[in-house]
């Protein structure tokens, strides 16, 4: 009970500090000493499943909860650190393969059972920018989520990364930016061009 009370007190103290210290994506980009670097996903294995009933999952690396529906479209992914999130089947089929390299089909899924899948390595297809762990940035994603880079309630390593695709002119496409936790970024994205 003492631990719960202590955690609750720490949480009450931290939340106002976190809320007042957070900056917007545009403010961070305007003031950052870091620059965008060319990167892309490396090849690694994760797990995926579809569900037979509505299923809630929690991603501690983002401090975000998701609900997967048994609609033939929602796929729960379990990442390299055990974090879970929900992604549409169409995106899974474009981004991942089966371990033997063959394409993923909806028929590969047995409800409520994880299958192993592999990322399609996409070196040089993304841009990333480092955010030091002491800087909290609020990112509104293209799909409607609000992500918090370096949320003080989550472990980040040295800091999180903003990731996006390059626009046709090679500049960052800021219409679709997401956050990758700094604890997993070096294991899942190419660091060759990082500052």
C-alpha atoms as one frame of an Amber mdcrd trajectory, in Angstrom:
protein
   0.000   0.000   0.000   2.854   2.384   0.817   4.352   1.858  -2.646   1.014
   2.635  -4.308   0.586   5.831  -2.283   4.162   6.889  -3.064   3.658   6.167
  -6.782   0.390   8.136  -6.760   2.061  11.123  -5.061   4.950  11.052  -7.557
   2.434  10.840 -10.402   0.476  13.836  -9.074   3.664  15.856  -8.781   4.987
  14.858 -12.224   1.836  15.339 -14.311   1.653  19.150 -13.943   5.410  19.435
 -14.611   5.093  17.170 -17.657   2.097  19.102 -19.017   3.717  22.515 -18.591
   7.130  21.457 -19.954   5.871  19.747 -23.118   6.368  21.542 -26.425   4.707
  21.100 -29.793   6.363  19.372 -32.727   6.632  22.669 -34.614   8.297  24.383
 -31.629  10.797  21.530 -31.276  11.653  21.563 -34.982  12.184  25.340 -34.891
  14.551  25.198 -31.906  16.321  21.826 -32.142  20.076  21.577 -32.515  19.575
  18.123 -34.056  18.964  17.519 -37.743  17.078  14.909 -39.739  19.131  11.909
 -40.877  18.422   9.203 -43.439  17.430   5.888 -41.875  15.039   2.987 -42.339
  13.873  -0.158 -40.646  16.384  -2.937 -40.248  15.352  -6.583 -40.499  14.073
  -8.113 -37.254  11.335 -10.451 -36.013   8.201  -9.578 -34.063   4.887 -11.353
 -33.417   1.385 -10.712 -34.749  -2.126 -11.994 -34.106  -5.754 -11.338 -34.896
  -8.414 -11.753 -32.223 -11.733 -13.548 -31.766 -13.130 -10.949 -29.318 -12.376
  -7.277 -28.578  -8.938  -7.249 -26.953  -7.232  -4.392 -25.122  -3.447  -4.058
 -25.270  -1.061  -1.560 -23.729   2.158  -0.191 -25.176   4.388   0.864 -22.246
   6.920   2.431 -24.637   4.273   4.953 -25.734   2.005   4.860 -22.657  -0.910
   4.228 -25.031  -3.719   1.642 -24.914  -5.302   0.111 -28.008  -8.320  -2.121
 -28.657  -8.221  -4.744 -31.403 -11.583  -5.774 -32.825 -12.396  -9.171 -34.393
 -13.124  -7.498 -37.738 -10.597  -9.223 -40.005  -8.597  -5.982 -40.210  -7.084
  -5.309 -36.768  -3.741  -6.992 -36.045  -2.007  -6.867 -32.666   1.748  -6.567
 -33.081   4.175  -7.464 -30.281   7.473  -5.635 -30.720  11.056  -6.392 -29.789
  10.556  -5.173 -26.203   7.211  -6.939 -25.710   5.222  -3.766 -26.381   1.894
  -4.258 -28.152  -0.048  -2.054 -30.549  -2.791  -2.425 -33.167  -2.194  -1.955
 -36.900  -4.457  -2.553 -39.934  -3.898  -5.866 -41.758  -3.213  -3.998 -45.015
  -0.248  -2.187 -43.436   1.052  -5.427 -41.870   0.984  -7.117 -45.288   3.022
  -4.234 -46.807   5.539  -3.905 -43.972   6.213  -7.496 -42.885   6.696 -11.012
 -44.301   6.548 -14.512 -42.898   9.924 -15.788 -41.583  10.630 -17.527 -44.916
  10.191 -14.224 -46.781   6.807 -15.068 -48.287   3.937 -12.588 -48.251   1.547
 -12.490 -45.306  -2.070 -13.381 -46.085  -5.090 -13.008 -43.818  -5.371 -16.812
 -43.821  -1.995 -17.063 -42.026  -3.663 -15.858 -38.831  -5.341 -18.179 -36.330
  -7.418 -16.032 -33.949  -5.735 -15.368 -30.588  -2.445 -17.100 -31.533   0.723
 -15.170 -32.267   2.673 -15.905 -35.436   6.253 -14.805 -36.084   6.737 -12.177
 -38.779   9.786 -10.259 -40.074  10.156  -6.649 -41.069  10.926  -5.837 -44.650
  14.217  -3.976 -44.349  13.734  -0.468 -45.744  17.106   1.223 -45.365  17.126
   4.782 -46.671  13.338   5.164 -46.770  12.805   7.291 -43.655  14.143  10.393
 -42.003  14.645  10.551 -38.235  15.509  13.234 -35.710  16.719  12.677 -32.157
  14.926  14.272 -29.186  17.036  14.342 -25.978  15.365  12.567 -23.063  14.886
  15.808 -21.090  12.745  17.335 -23.872   9.055  16.359 -24.018   7.399  16.827
 -27.425   3.705  16.368 -28.279   3.144  14.853 -31.743  -0.295  14.694 -33.362
  -0.157  11.809 -35.845  -1.836  11.597 -39.240  -4.021   8.748 -37.923  -5.398
  10.835 -35.044  -3.284   9.668 -32.094  -1.454  12.110 -29.868   1.977  10.714
 -28.990   4.312  12.079 -26.350   7.999  11.848 -27.153   9.989  11.331 -23.947
   6.905  10.909 -21.771   8.385  11.072 -18.237   6.402   7.976 -17.215   8.167
   5.799 -19.829  11.766   4.559 -20.254  13.512   6.091 -23.300  17.230   5.367
 -23.224  18.969   8.608 -24.232  15.810   9.956 -25.900  13.113   9.268 -28.486
  13.185   9.793 -32.258  10.800  11.507 -34.654  10.412   9.448 -37.840   8.746
  10.261 -41.167   9.067   9.545 -44.861  10.867  12.032 -47.084   8.746  14.189
 -49.396   9.457  14.150 -53.144  12.042  16.916 -52.699  13.840  14.956 -49.948
  12.638  17.156 -47.091  10.750  15.600 -44.144   7.064  14.902 -44.887   5.662
  16.426 -41.707   2.106  15.394 -42.589   2.901  11.880 -41.293   5.342  11.932
 -38.371   5.499   9.289 -35.659   7.582   8.687 -32.523   9.896   5.717 -31.997
  11.000   5.066 -28.436  14.726   5.614 -27.939  15.039   2.340 -26.019  14.223
   0.377 -29.200  15.178   2.722 -32.056  18.850   1.592 -32.282  17.707  -2.053
 -32.532  15.053  -1.475 -35.190  16.285   1.434 -37.359  19.572   2.040 -39.175
  21.872   4.335 -37.144  24.612   4.747 -39.793  23.772   8.415 -40.499  22.780
   9.438 -36.951  24.391  12.553 -35.431
